[in-house]
Amino acid sequence: MATDTLATPATLSDSQAKVFKNFIDGEWVESSSGETFENRNPADTRDLVGIFQKSNRDDVNAAVDAAKRAFAKWRLVPAPRRAEIVFRAAEILIERKEQYAREMTREMGKVLAETRGDVQEAIDAGYYNAGEGRRLFGPTVPSEMPNKFAMAVRQPIGICGMITPWNFPMAISSWKLLPAVVCGNTCVIKPAQDTPLSTFNLVRALYDAGLPKGVINVVAGFGSMVGTPLAEHPDVRAVSLTGSSEVGRIIGGIAAKSFKHCSLELGGKNPMIVLDDANLDLAIEGGLWGAFGTTGQRCTATSRMIVQKGVYREFVDRLVERAKKLKVGNGLDETVQMGPAINEKQLQTDLSYVEIGKNEGAKLVCGGNRLDQGEYARGWFMEPTVFIDVDPKMRIAQEEIFGPVVSIIPCDDLENAIEIANGIEYGLSSALYTKDVNKAFSAIRDLYAGITYINAPTIGAEVHLPFGGTKATGNGHREGGIGAIDFYTEWKSVYVDFSDKLQKAQIDRED
Ligand code: UN1
């Protein structure tokens, strides 16, 4: 058990010790190049959260070798025992929830209430996947022949490579790591370069809970230097990425060449439909949360609001009035409602879409500006931004921005709204506000997306249901719930013939 090795540097919770090494084979190791990079607070870049290893292919190779050695033993540990470690890790996360949430706010920027939710999501994933350790169900079915037994069992795949995003730095790492290890796989994870600490914190909880060395290895660094070699490595049998569709194309292409299992969780441009009969108070409350929670930096963010003409004007006026009052600032301040963009590049993207929207002829009625005076001077802040009278074909209504910029589109009726909602490249999340149960069920059937919420915004997925989407949002896999167990196992069908004679399937028949 690696508890002691992990405790050695005493770094992860110690604000004095700022250098974080990679974690390979239960040891803290420097990158082979000796190079490092900084992780700074996006709300105040004077705050250095930590220095992390700028790793390369050699470090990936060392981590995969460690995972390979660990796999030989880990796959034989009974699944309920593997799951107990995950359960204990969830309990440890409860104890450390506040500390890890604060560290996450410092590295990622989202407000404390949300980072507490992010840690909670990892706890939830821990409990769910721990339960799976006593199930891992497979079908046992009658054989078509006498005296023959037939069933299918789940087996681990082997070494899994994970590439995680910065917006849910602990939750999304947990969606991948926890089912993978319960299923008996070993892992190499590359956390997002903007938010590596939260993945180290999750992994630390797992090792403190008793995970054997080498079962999870963490290699920090950048996509082309770590993510690409990880996806290319011949010993890695499964690759799971959450990121942009652009990166998904690259990683998916690499994985396809060697027939690796590959799960891609990519972009979204999520619609929230508000019909004339909706509870407007609820829709406005939900819309603000969906669009500006996490500074709009969720793949599930409500980035389009499709509003029926009878309530359009009132909805817009009231939503904008509320959006203007949202308190933007450092997420460590409990009164702040919206934090900064993750980094300068993302902020520049957000601001460039404001210009694109204006040039396309959409009407900017709220925000649109960078905030860089006074308390904002050292962070990547911008105002909550609302465009109205947006044409569904405009770029701001089609492309994923990943910032606090929402497009409001008028519609005639539900049919028209669904056509607009489905008229994009992506299909992750969707939402409908109505009191009419017939309309609700029609929308559940017709919205071509992986998630549909009724009378709630497009965010708020729970860990035990499938998470993922259609079209450019992914490649058909689902995280969360049983979908993740499906991804991290290989089926083996088992036939046991106890007839003592050769029985030929499909051939030995009476007729
Ligand atoms: C994401 O949108 O990037 O459903 C993940 C939610 C969260 C997870 C979001 N539980 O909003």
mmCIF file of N, CA and C and ligand atoms in Angstrom, residues 121 165 167-168 171-172 175 242 297-301 402 428 451 453 458-462 467, ligand 1:
data_model
loop_
_atom_site.group_PDB
_atom_site.id
_atom_site.type_symbol
_atom_site.label_atom_id
_atom_site.label_comp_id
_atom_site.label_asym_id
_atom_site.label_seq_id
_atom_site.Cartn_x
_atom_site.Cartn_y
_atom_site.Cartn_z
ATOM 1 N N GLU A 121 -19.259 15.523 -6.386
ATOM 2 C CA GLU A 121 -19.523 14.645 -7.529
ATOM 3 C C GLU A 121 -18.545 13.470 -7.531
ATOM 4 N N PRO A 165 -10.340 17.400 -18.519
ATOM 5 C CA PRO A 165 -10.436 18.843 -18.747
ATOM 6 C C PRO A 165 -10.293 19.642 -17.446
ATOM 7 N N ASN A 167 -12.447 22.087 -16.424
ATOM 8 C CA ASN A 167 -13.658 22.726 -15.883
ATOM 9 C C ASN A 167 -14.284 21.952 -14.726
ATOM 10 N N PHE A 168 -14.130 20.622 -14.738
ATOM 11 C CA PHE A 168 -14.559 19.785 -13.598
ATOM 12 C C PHE A 168 -13.381 18.918 -13.220
ATOM 13 N N ALA A 171 -14.259 16.024 -10.548
ATOM 14 C CA ALA A 171 -15.423 15.202 -10.905
ATOM 15 C C ALA A 171 -15.133 14.359 -12.150
ATOM 16 N N ILE A 172 -14.613 14.999 -13.186
ATOM 17 C CA ILE A 172 -14.445 14.251 -14.441
ATOM 18 C C ILE A 172 -13.298 13.246 -14.317
ATOM 19 N N TRP A 175 -15.008 10.339 -12.757
ATOM 20 C CA TRP A 175 -15.875 9.587 -13.674
ATOM 21 C C TRP A 175 -15.079 8.535 -14.437
ATOM 22 N N THR A 242 -12.060 13.812 -22.214
ATOM 23 C CA THR A 242 -13.081 14.854 -22.182
ATOM 24 C C THR A 242 -12.376 16.131 -22.595
ATOM 25 N N GLN A 297 -18.498 27.807 -18.488
ATOM 26 C CA GLN A 297 -17.440 26.885 -18.928
ATOM 27 C C GLN A 297 -17.803 25.430 -18.603
ATOM 28 N N ARG A 298 -18.972 25.035 -19.021
ATOM 29 C CA ARG A 298 -19.371 23.623 -18.910
ATOM 30 C C ARG A 298 -19.691 23.152 -20.316
ATOM 31 N N CYS A 299 -19.406 21.885 -20.592
ATOM 32 C CA CYS A 299 -19.861 21.391 -21.901
ATOM 33 C C CYS A 299 -21.376 21.356 -21.939
ATOM 34 N N THR A 300 -21.993 21.342 -20.730
ATOM 35 C CA THR A 300 -23.453 21.336 -20.666
ATOM 36 C C THR A 300 -24.056 22.737 -20.499
ATOM 37 N N ALA A 301 -23.241 23.774 -20.540
ATOM 38 C CA ALA A 301 -23.744 25.134 -20.267
ATOM 39 C C ALA A 301 -24.925 25.484 -21.173
ATOM 40 N N PHE A 402 -17.759 28.399 -24.728
ATOM 41 C CA PHE A 402 -17.200 27.998 -23.432
ATOM 42 C C PHE A 402 -16.919 29.216 -22.552
ATOM 43 N N LEU A 428 -25.312 17.461 -26.790
ATOM 44 C CA LEU A 428 -25.053 17.012 -25.418
ATOM 45 C C LEU A 428 -26.296 17.149 -24.541
ATOM 46 N N ILE A 451 -28.958 14.286 -23.194
ATOM 47 C CA ILE A 451 -29.604 14.626 -21.923
ATOM 48 C C ILE A 451 -30.733 15.619 -22.202
ATOM 49 N N TYR A 453 -33.568 17.907 -19.888
ATOM 50 C CA TYR A 453 -34.139 18.305 -18.596
ATOM 51 C C TYR A 453 -35.499 18.940 -18.838
ATOM 52 N N THR A 458 -29.822 23.204 -18.484
ATOM 53 C CA THR A 458 -29.118 22.102 -19.152
ATOM 54 C C THR A 458 -27.995 21.495 -18.321
ATOM 55 N N ILE A 459 -27.787 22.002 -17.117
ATOM 56 C CA ILE A 459 -26.694 21.478 -16.287
ATOM 57 C C ILE A 459 -27.258 20.777 -15.057
ATOM 58 N N GLY A 460 -26.453 19.906 -14.481
ATOM 59 C CA GLY A 460 -26.886 19.255 -13.238
ATOM 60 C C GLY A 460 -27.003 17.746 -13.342
ATOM 61 N N ALA A 461 -26.178 17.137 -14.209
ATOM 62 C CA ALA A 461 -26.233 15.684 -14.373
ATOM 63 C C ALA A 461 -25.792 14.970 -13.095
ATOM 64 N N GLU A 462 -26.405 13.849 -12.798
ATOM 65 C CA GLU A 462 -26.044 13.039 -11.634
ATOM 66 C C GLU A 462 -25.224 11.829 -12.096
ATOM 67 N N PHE A 467 -23.933 9.906 -19.134
ATOM 68 C CA PHE A 467 -23.564 11.287 -19.463
ATOM 69 C C PHE A 467 -22.815 11.277 -20.794
HETATM 70 C C1 UN1 B 1 -19.528 19.509 -18.008
HETATM 71 O O1 UN1 B 1 -20.519 20.085 -18.429
HETATM 72 O O2 UN1 B 1 -18.417 19.766 -18.466
HETATM 73 O O3 UN1 B 1 -24.060 18.132 -15.400
HETATM 74 C C2 UN1 B 1 -19.654 18.514 -16.920
HETATM 75 C C3 UN1 B 1 -23.337 18.960 -14.874
HETATM 76 C C4 UN1 B 1 -22.157 18.494 -14.056
HETATM 77 C C5 UN1 B 1 -21.078 17.973 -14.940
HETATM 78 C C6 UN1 B 1 -20.819 18.876 -16.088
HETATM 79 N N1 UN1 B 1 -22.577 17.488 -13.129
HETATM 80 O O4 UN1 B 1 -23.541 20.138 -14.995
#
